PDB file of C-alpha atoms and ligand atoms in Angstrom:
ATOM      1  CA  MET N  26     261.636 -52.224-104.889  1.00 39.00           C
ATOM      2  CA  SER N  27     265.529 -51.504-105.853  1.00 42.00           C
ATOM      3  CA  SER N  28     267.776 -50.606-108.203  1.00 42.00           C
ATOM      4  CA  SER N  29     270.343 -52.977-107.558  1.00 43.00           C
ATOM      5  CA  ASP N  30     271.181 -56.512-106.810  1.00 43.00           C
ATOM      6  CA  GLU N  31     273.499 -54.409-104.248  1.00 44.00           C
ATOM      7  CA  ARG N  32     270.430 -53.164-102.679  1.00 43.00           C
ATOM      8  CA  HIS N  33     269.187 -57.163-102.359  1.00 44.00           C
ATOM      9  CA  ASP N  34     272.020 -58.469-101.404  1.00 44.00           C
ATOM     10  CA  LYS N  35     272.779 -55.928 -98.588  1.00 43.00           C
ATOM     11  CA  PRO N  36     269.138 -54.141 -98.195  1.00 44.00           C
ATOM     12  CA  ASP N  37     270.257 -52.393 -94.691  1.00 43.00           C
ATOM     13  CA  ASN N  38     273.460 -50.721 -95.458  1.00 44.00           C
ATOM     14  CA  SER N  39     274.402 -50.795 -99.544  1.00 44.00           C
ATOM     15  CA  ALA N  40     272.151 -47.824-100.234  1.00 46.00           C
ATOM     16  CA  VAL N  41     269.630 -44.924 -98.752  1.00 47.00           C
ATOM     17  CA  SER N  42     266.257 -46.094 -98.413  1.00 49.00           C
ATOM     18  CA  ARG N  43     263.200 -43.891 -98.787  1.00 47.00           C
ATOM     19  CA  ARG N  44     262.825 -45.452 -94.940  1.00 50.00           C
ATOM     20  CA  ASN N  45     266.103 -44.838 -93.875  1.00 51.00           C
ATOM     21  CA  PHE N  46     266.017 -41.435 -95.912  1.00 51.00           C
ATOM     22  CA  LEU N  47     262.460 -40.843 -93.656  1.00 49.00           C
ATOM     23  CA  LYS N  48     263.885 -42.045 -90.578  1.00 49.00           C
ATOM     24  CA  GLY N  49     267.447 -40.111 -90.830  1.00 46.00           C
ATOM     25  CA  THR N  50     265.185 -36.920 -91.398  1.00 47.00           C
ATOM     26  CA  SER N  51     263.079 -37.304 -88.345  1.00 43.00           C
ATOM     27  CA  LEU N  52     266.093 -38.025 -85.833  1.00 43.00           C
ATOM     28  CA  ALA N  53     267.704 -34.964 -87.048  1.00 44.00           C
ATOM     29  CA  LEU N  54     264.578 -33.463 -85.918  1.00 43.00           C
ATOM     30  CA  THR N  55     264.243 -34.836 -82.803  1.00 39.00           C
ATOM     31  CA  ILE N  56     267.935 -34.193 -81.171  1.00 41.00           C
ATOM     32  CA  PRO N  57     268.240 -31.623 -78.735  1.00 39.00           C
ATOM     33  CA  LEU N  58     269.846 -28.991 -80.019  1.00 41.00           C
ATOM     34  CA  VAL N  59     271.940 -26.120 -79.376  1.00 38.00           C
ATOM     35  CA  THR N  60     273.220 -22.691 -80.964  1.00 41.00           C
ATOM     36  CA  GLY N  61     276.962 -23.205 -82.071  1.00 40.00           C
ATOM     37  CA  GLY N  62     276.882 -19.846 -84.525  1.00 43.00           C
ATOM     38  CA  GLU N  63     275.048 -18.145 -86.564  1.00 44.00           C
ATOM     39  CA  ASN N  64     274.161 -21.089 -89.426  1.00 48.00           C
ATOM     40  CA  GLU N  65     275.092 -24.029 -87.792  1.00 52.00           C
ATOM     41  CA  VAL N  66     274.413 -25.593 -84.080  1.00 53.00           C
ATOM     42  CA  LYS N  67     275.182 -28.585 -82.045  1.00 56.00           C
ATOM     43  CA  ALA N  68     273.440 -31.723 -81.086  1.00 54.00           C
ATOM     44  CA  ALA N  69     273.176 -31.238 -76.954  1.00 58.00           C
ATOM     45  CA  GLY N  70     276.448 -33.739 -75.362  1.00 57.00           C
ATOM     46  CA  ALA N  71     277.526 -34.711 -78.929  1.00 64.00           C
ATOM     47  CA  ASP N  72     280.518 -32.993 -81.016  1.00 74.00           C
ATOM     48  CA  VAL N  73     278.419 -33.637 -84.274  1.00 76.00           C
ATOM     49  CA  PRO N  74     277.490 -30.222 -86.353  1.00 77.00           C
ATOM     50  CA  ILE N  75     274.241 -30.004 -87.402  1.00 78.00           C
ATOM     51  CA  LEU N  76     273.744 -27.491 -90.593  1.00 83.00           C
ATOM     52  CA  GLY N  77     271.001 -25.969 -91.927  1.00 81.00           C
ATOM     53  CA  PRO N  78     268.051 -24.163 -92.296  1.00 89.00           C
ATOM     54  CA  ASP N  79     269.993 -22.124 -94.976  1.00 94.00           C
ATOM     55  CA  LYS N  80     272.861 -22.945 -97.764  1.00 96.00           C
ATOM     56  CA  VAL N  81     275.842 -24.345 -97.075  1.00 95.00           C
ATOM     57  CA  ASN N  82     278.750 -24.930 -99.428  1.00 96.00           C
ATOM     58  CA  ILE N  83     279.312 -28.362-100.885  1.00 97.00           C
ATOM     59  CA  THR N  84     281.623 -29.971-102.692  1.00 98.00           C
ATOM     60  CA  LEU N  85     280.827 -33.220-105.022  1.00 98.00           C
ATOM     61  CA  ASN N  86     282.855 -35.629-107.176  1.00 98.00           C
ATOM     62  CA  VAL N  87     280.899 -36.094-110.451  1.00 98.00           C
ATOM     63  CA  ASN N  88     282.059 -38.360-112.854  1.00 98.00           C
ATOM     64  CA  GLY N  89     285.971 -37.575-111.760  1.00 97.00           C
ATOM     65  CA  ALA N  90     285.451 -33.604-111.162  1.00 98.00           C
ATOM     66  CA  PRO N  91     285.115 -31.497-108.052  1.00 98.00           C
ATOM     67  CA  LYS N  92     281.792 -29.516-107.847  1.00 98.00           C
ATOM     68  CA  GLN N  93     280.508 -26.773-105.844  1.00 98.00           C
ATOM     69  CA  ALA N  94     277.284 -26.414-105.259  1.00 98.00           C
ATOM     70  CA  SER N  95     275.637 -24.061-102.331  1.00 98.00           C
ATOM     71  CA  VAL N  96     272.284 -26.100-101.444  1.00 98.00           C
ATOM     72  CA  GLU N  97     270.180 -26.316 -98.104  1.00 97.00           C
ATOM     73  CA  PRO N  98     271.064 -29.900 -95.963  1.00 96.00           C
ATOM     74  CA  ARG N  99     267.574 -30.976 -97.470  1.00 96.00           C
ATOM     75  CA  VAL N 100     268.421 -30.738-100.807  1.00 98.00           C
ATOM     76  CA  THR N 101     268.844 -34.640-102.422  1.00 98.00           C
ATOM     77  CA  LEU N 102     271.311 -35.416-104.369  1.00 98.00           C
ATOM     78  CA  LEU N 103     269.283 -35.267-107.769  1.00 98.00           C
ATOM     79  CA  ASP N 104     267.907 -31.522-106.781  1.00 98.00           C
ATOM     80  CA  ALA N 105     271.516 -30.646-106.498  1.00 98.00           C
ATOM     81  CA  LEU N 106     273.207 -32.306-109.481  1.00 98.00           C
ATOM     82  CA  ARG N 107     270.129 -31.302-111.451  1.00 98.00           C
ATOM     83  CA  ASN N 108     269.601 -27.719-110.619  1.00 98.00           C
ATOM     84  CA  ASP N 109     272.842 -26.602-109.302  1.00 98.00           C
ATOM     85  CA  LEU N 110     274.999 -28.510-111.144  1.00 98.00           C
ATOM     86  CA  ASP N 111     272.799 -28.894-114.430  1.00 98.00           C
ATOM     87  CA  ILE N 112     274.266 -32.395-115.048  1.00 98.00           C
ATOM     88  CA  THR N 113     270.053 -33.530-115.935  1.00 98.00           C
ATOM     89  CA  GLY N 114     271.329 -37.511-117.237  1.00 98.00           C
ATOM     90  CA  ALA N 115     269.711 -38.552-113.962  1.00 98.00           C
ATOM     91  CA  LYS N 116     266.407 -38.285-114.123  1.00 98.00           C
ATOM     92  CA  ARG N 117     263.170 -37.428-111.601  1.00 97.00           C
ATOM     93  CA  VAL N 118     260.166 -39.681-112.183  1.00 97.00           C
ATOM     94  CA  CYS N 119     258.617 -40.843-108.534  1.00 97.00           C
ATOM     95  CA  ASP N 120     261.269 -39.470-106.537  1.00 97.00           C
ATOM     96  CA  ARG N 121     260.230 -41.698-104.300  1.00 96.00           C
ATOM     97  CA  ALA N 122     262.829 -44.182-104.503  1.00 97.00           C
ATOM     98  CA  THR N 123     260.414 -46.441-106.860  1.00 97.00           C
ATOM     99  CA  CYS N 124     260.975 -46.307-110.490  1.00 98.00           C
ATOM    100  CA  GLY N 125     265.125 -46.095-110.589  1.00 98.00           C
ATOM    101  CA  ALA N 126     264.629 -43.050-113.121  1.00 98.00           C
ATOM    102  CA  CYS N 127     267.586 -41.205-110.795  1.00 98.00           C
ATOM    103  CA  THR N 128     270.039 -43.670-110.718  1.00 98.00           C
ATOM    104  CA  VAL N 129     273.144 -43.025-110.046  1.00 98.00           C
ATOM    105  CA  ILE N 130     276.620 -45.018-109.188  1.00 98.00           C
ATOM    106  CA  MET N 131     278.181 -43.831-106.375  1.00 98.00           C
ATOM    107  CA  ASP N 132     281.048 -45.827-104.633  1.00 98.00           C
ATOM    108  CA  GLY N 133     280.705 -48.544-107.043  1.00 97.00           C
ATOM    109  CA  LYS N 134     276.988 -49.084-106.434  1.00 97.00           C
ATOM    110  CA  PRO N 135     273.569 -47.765-107.448  1.00 98.00           C
ATOM    111  CA  ILE N 136     271.939 -45.697-105.618  1.00 98.00           C
ATOM    112  CA  TYR N 137     268.536 -43.720-105.941  1.00 98.00           C
ATOM    113  CA  ALA N 138     269.848 -39.989-105.913  1.00 98.00           C
ATOM    114  CA  CYS N 139     265.787 -38.920-105.587  1.00 98.00           C
ATOM    115  CA  THR N 140     266.665 -40.539-101.574  1.00 98.00           C
ATOM    116  CA  THR N 141     269.736 -39.264-101.377  1.00 98.00           C
ATOM    117  CA  LEU N 142     270.896 -36.140 -99.463  1.00 97.00           C
ATOM    118  CA  ALA N 143     273.268 -34.172-101.478  1.00 98.00           C
ATOM    119  CA  ILE N 144     275.290 -33.341 -97.968  1.00 96.00           C
ATOM    120  CA  GLU N 145     276.005 -37.054 -97.386  1.00 96.00           C
ATOM    121  CA  ALA N 146     277.316 -37.418-101.026  1.00 98.00           C
ATOM    122  CA  GLN N 147     280.293 -35.301-100.682  1.00 97.00           C
ATOM    123  CA  GLY N 148     283.590 -37.774-100.385  1.00 97.00           C
ATOM    124  CA  LYS N 149     281.952 -39.927-102.455  1.00 98.00           C
ATOM    125  CA  LYS N 150     282.372 -41.012-106.407  1.00 98.00           C
ATOM    126  CA  ILE N 151     279.277 -40.404-108.139  1.00 98.00           C
ATOM    127  CA  ARG N 152     279.641 -41.238-111.357  1.00 98.00           C
ATOM    128  CA  THR N 153     276.154 -40.341-113.722  1.00 98.00           C
ATOM    129  CA  VAL N 154     275.185 -41.617-117.339  1.00 98.00           C
ATOM    130  CA  GLU N 155     277.287 -38.338-119.005  1.00 98.00           C
ATOM    131  CA  GLY N 156     280.062 -39.758-117.545  1.00 97.00           C
ATOM    132  CA  LEU N 157     280.356 -43.513-119.760  1.00 98.00           C
ATOM    133  CA  GLU N 158     281.234 -42.374-123.002  1.00 96.00           C
ATOM    134  CA  GLN N 159     285.041 -42.169-123.373  1.00 93.00           C
ATOM    135  CA  ASN N 160     286.643 -40.428-126.079  1.00 93.00           C
ATOM    136  CA  GLY N 161     283.910 -39.764-128.195  1.00 94.00           C
ATOM    137  CA  LYS N 162     283.266 -43.428-127.861  1.00 96.00           C
ATOM    138  CA  LEU N 163     279.551 -44.817-126.091  1.00 97.00           C
ATOM    139  CA  HIS N 164     280.344 -47.163-123.075  1.00 97.00           C
ATOM    140  CA  PRO N 165     279.673 -50.681-124.007  1.00 97.00           C
ATOM    141  CA  VAL N 166     276.107 -50.750-122.080  1.00 98.00           C
ATOM    142  CA  GLN N 167     275.028 -47.541-123.694  1.00 98.00           C
ATOM    143  CA  GLN N 168     275.973 -48.879-126.915  1.00 97.00           C
ATOM    144  CA  ALA N 169     274.260 -52.081-126.316  1.00 97.00           C
ATOM    145  CA  PHE N 170     271.393 -50.324-125.304  1.00 98.00           C
ATOM    146  CA  TRP N 171     271.333 -48.696-128.821  1.00 97.00           C
ATOM    147  CA  ASP N 172     272.155 -51.793-130.690  1.00 97.00           C
ATOM    148  CA  ASN N 173     269.118 -53.107-128.988  1.00 97.00           C
ATOM    149  CA  ASP N 174     266.793 -50.603-129.206  1.00 96.00           C
ATOM    150  CA  ALA N 175     266.517 -51.192-125.663  1.00 97.00           C
ATOM    151  CA  GLN N 176     264.378 -47.207-125.428  1.00 94.00           C
ATOM    152  CA  GLN N 177     260.831 -45.850-126.497  1.00 95.00           C
ATOM    153  CA  CYS N 178     260.697 -42.585-124.409  1.00 96.00           C
ATOM    154  CA  GLY N 179     264.104 -42.632-123.158  1.00 95.00           C
ATOM    155  CA  PHE N 180     263.104 -41.330-119.729  1.00 95.00           C
ATOM    156  CA  CYS N 181     264.142 -44.252-117.512  1.00 98.00           C
ATOM    157  CA  THR N 182     267.076 -45.720-119.809  1.00 98.00           C
ATOM    158  CA  PRO N 183     269.610 -43.295-117.987  1.00 98.00           C
ATOM    159  CA  GLY N 184     268.205 -44.798-114.769  1.00 98.00           C
ATOM    160  CA  PHE N 185     268.916 -48.368-116.388  1.00 98.00           C
ATOM    161  CA  VAL N 186     272.299 -47.896-117.965  1.00 98.00           C
ATOM    162  CA  MET N 187     273.826 -46.872-114.858  1.00 98.00           C
ATOM    163  CA  ALA N 188     271.713 -50.211-113.019  1.00 98.00           C
ATOM    164  CA  CYS N 189     273.174 -52.497-116.209  1.00 98.00           C
ATOM    165  CA  THR N 190     276.727 -50.642-115.947  1.00 98.00           C
ATOM    166  CA  ALA N 191     277.149 -51.417-111.887  1.00 98.00           C
ATOM    167  CA  LEU N 192     275.112 -54.980-112.906  1.00 98.00           C
ATOM    168  CA  LEU N 193     278.257 -55.702-115.268  1.00 97.00           C
ATOM    169  CA  GLU N 194     280.889 -53.962-113.264  1.00 97.00           C
ATOM    170  CA  LYS N 195     280.384 -56.640-109.954  1.00 96.00           C
ATOM    171  CA  HIS N 196     278.994 -59.580-112.257  1.00 96.00           C
ATOM    172  CA  PRO N 197     280.094 -59.905-115.924  1.00 96.00           C
ATOM    173  CA  LYS N 198     278.680 -62.585-116.647  1.00 96.00           C
ATOM    174  CA  PRO N 199     275.201 -62.617-114.577  1.00 97.00           C
ATOM    175  CA  THR N 200     272.865 -64.896-114.522  1.00 96.00           C
ATOM    176  CA  PRO N 201     269.415 -64.777-114.828  1.00 95.00           C
ATOM    177  CA  GLU N 202     268.945 -64.535-111.060  1.00 96.00           C
ATOM    178  CA  GLN N 203     271.492 -61.575-111.055  1.00 97.00           C
ATOM    179  CA  ILE N 204     270.196 -59.843-113.868  1.00 97.00           C
ATOM    180  CA  GLU N 205     266.504 -59.856-111.668  1.00 95.00           C
ATOM    181  CA  LEU N 206     268.385 -58.615-108.903  1.00 96.00           C
ATOM    182  CA  GLY N 207     270.484 -55.670-110.839  1.00 97.00           C
ATOM    183  CA  THR N 208     267.256 -54.268-112.837  1.00 97.00           C
ATOM    184  CA  GLY N 209     264.758 -55.191-110.845  1.00 96.00           C
ATOM    185  CA  GLY N 210     264.845 -51.608-108.437  1.00 97.00           C
ATOM    186  CA  ASN N 211     264.242 -49.777-112.441  1.00 98.00           C
ATOM    187  CA  LEU N 212     260.682 -49.602-113.836  1.00 98.00           C
ATOM    188  CA  CYS N 213     260.331 -49.024-117.768  1.00 98.00           C
ATOM    189  CA  ARG N 214     256.064 -47.518-118.692  1.00 96.00           C
ATOM    190  CA  CYS N 215     257.727 -48.533-122.499  1.00 97.00           C
ATOM    191  CA  GLY N 216     257.762 -51.839-121.417  1.00 96.00           C
ATOM    192  CA  THR N 217     261.538 -52.614-123.005  1.00 96.00           C
ATOM    193  CA  TYR N 218     262.181 -55.162-121.069  1.00 96.00           C
ATOM    194  CA  HIS N 219     263.262 -57.356-123.959  1.00 96.00           C
ATOM    195  CA  GLY N 220     265.224 -55.219-125.481  1.00 97.00           C
ATOM    196  CA  ILE N 221     267.190 -53.968-122.132  1.00 97.00           C
ATOM    197  CA  LYS N 222     268.127 -58.090-121.047  1.00 96.00           C
ATOM    198  CA  ALA N 223     269.509 -57.744-124.907  1.00 97.00           C
ATOM    199  CA  ALA N 224     271.297 -55.173-124.468  1.00 97.00           C
ATOM    200  CA  ILE N 225     272.728 -56.477-120.986  1.00 97.00           C
ATOM    201  CA  ALA N 226     273.811 -59.948-122.549  1.00 96.00           C
ATOM    202  CA  GLN N 227     275.516 -57.831-125.742  1.00 96.00           C
ATOM    203  CA  ALA N 228     277.446 -55.780-122.885  1.00 97.00           C
ATOM    204  CA  SER N 229     278.206 -58.382-120.470  1.00 95.00           C
ATOM    205  CA  ALA N 230     280.637 -59.538-124.034  1.00 89.00           C
ATOM    206  CA  SER N 231     282.513 -56.409-123.053  1.00 81.00           C
ATOM    207  CA  ARG N 232     284.969 -56.212-120.401  1.00 67.00           C
ATOM    208  CA  LEU N 233     284.142 -53.629-117.854  1.00 67.00           C
ATOM    209  CA  THR N 234     285.748 -51.698-115.470  1.00 62.00           C
ATOM    210  CA  PRO N 235     284.686 -48.638-113.394  1.00 61.00           C
ATOM    211  CA  ARG N 236     285.487 -45.435-115.033  1.00 55.00           C
ATOM    212  CA  THR N 237     285.250 -42.111-112.855  1.00 44.00           C
ATOM    213  CA  ALA N 238     287.401 -39.983-114.863  1.00 42.00           C
ATOM    214  CA  PRO N 239     285.958 -38.872-118.355  1.00 43.00           C
ATOM    215  CA  ALA N 240     287.981 -37.535-120.932  1.00 39.00           C
ATOM    216  CA  LYS N 241     285.206 -35.634-122.484  1.00 40.00           C
ATOM    217  CA  LEU N 242     281.317 -35.619-121.771  1.00 35.00           C
ATOM    218  CA  THR N 243     278.426 -35.295-124.177  1.00 38.00           C
ATOM    219  CA  ARG N 244     276.823 -32.301-125.241  1.00 37.00           C
ATOM    220  CA  GLY N 245     279.008 -29.748-122.977  1.00 36.00           C
ATOM    221  CA  GLY N 246     278.042 -31.920-120.151  1.00 38.00           C
ATOM    222  CA  LYS N 247     275.263 -33.003-120.391  1.00 40.00           C
ATOM    223  CA  SER N 248     272.515 -35.482-121.899  1.00 40.00           C
ATOM    224  CA  ASN N 249     269.402 -35.045-123.171  1.00 39.00           C
ATOM    225  CA  GLY N 250     266.907 -33.752-119.935  1.00 42.00           C
TER     226      GLY N 250
HETATM  227  S1  FES B  13     263.555 -43.778-107.822  1.00 72.56           S
HETATM  228 FE1  FES B  13     264.178 -41.651-107.833  1.00 72.56          FE
HETATM  229  S2  FES B  13     262.759 -40.480-109.176  1.00 72.56           S
HETATM  230 FE2  FES B  13     262.030 -42.318-108.749  1.00 72.56          FE
HETATM  231  S1  FES B  14     261.472 -46.037-122.639  1.00 72.56           S
HETATM  232 FE1  FES B  14     260.274 -44.876-121.742  1.00 72.56          FE
HETATM  233  S2  FES B  14     259.605 -45.405-119.683  1.00 72.56           S
HETATM  234 FE2  FES B  14     260.924 -46.751-120.307  1.00 72.56          FE
END
């Protein structure tokens, strides 16, 4: 399953699937290596630096602001957000590209943060649920989830909100098929799908434009979590 119609429309290149994630890891392990420095080696015959296993400094653009962290190259975007940057809106549930609780928007497309390496996310525009609120006002999708009681425990909700936001930015008036594809990569154990679909219908009445730089973060820069 995937967390958006993007991933259904373009399964090969619109997101890092678990399979590609593992293939990439395997590839990195099988490339012949030559020493290139204390913490850096290069693939033999190629001018491609391979970082690690020690920590490396990275910069992530999260909700319009540069964020620095020092992480091992194996660290996922989800772990970097939650553990290093204290941005905890994206949730860890399955940790294997199945449930969508970790969904964030990267360069306009919803992705599973649990199967995206943090170092790969450098140079991309990452948006998390913390970046949706503007000037103390909930984003239309957040407001629609609230109005339609589209959550129970709420653990899946940030991922659903991000998947729905990406869906409506791409398809302001989504068809039932587009809604199915756009939310098909997200699971709600509480079964709030009826409310989520009602929220999408309400939010689709609002004109959504991509947002990258929130004027104000919620709850000191992080959501419940
Ligand atoms: S899909 Fe990432 S935590 Fe479930
Ligand atoms: S509201 Fe509980 S898992 Fe979705």
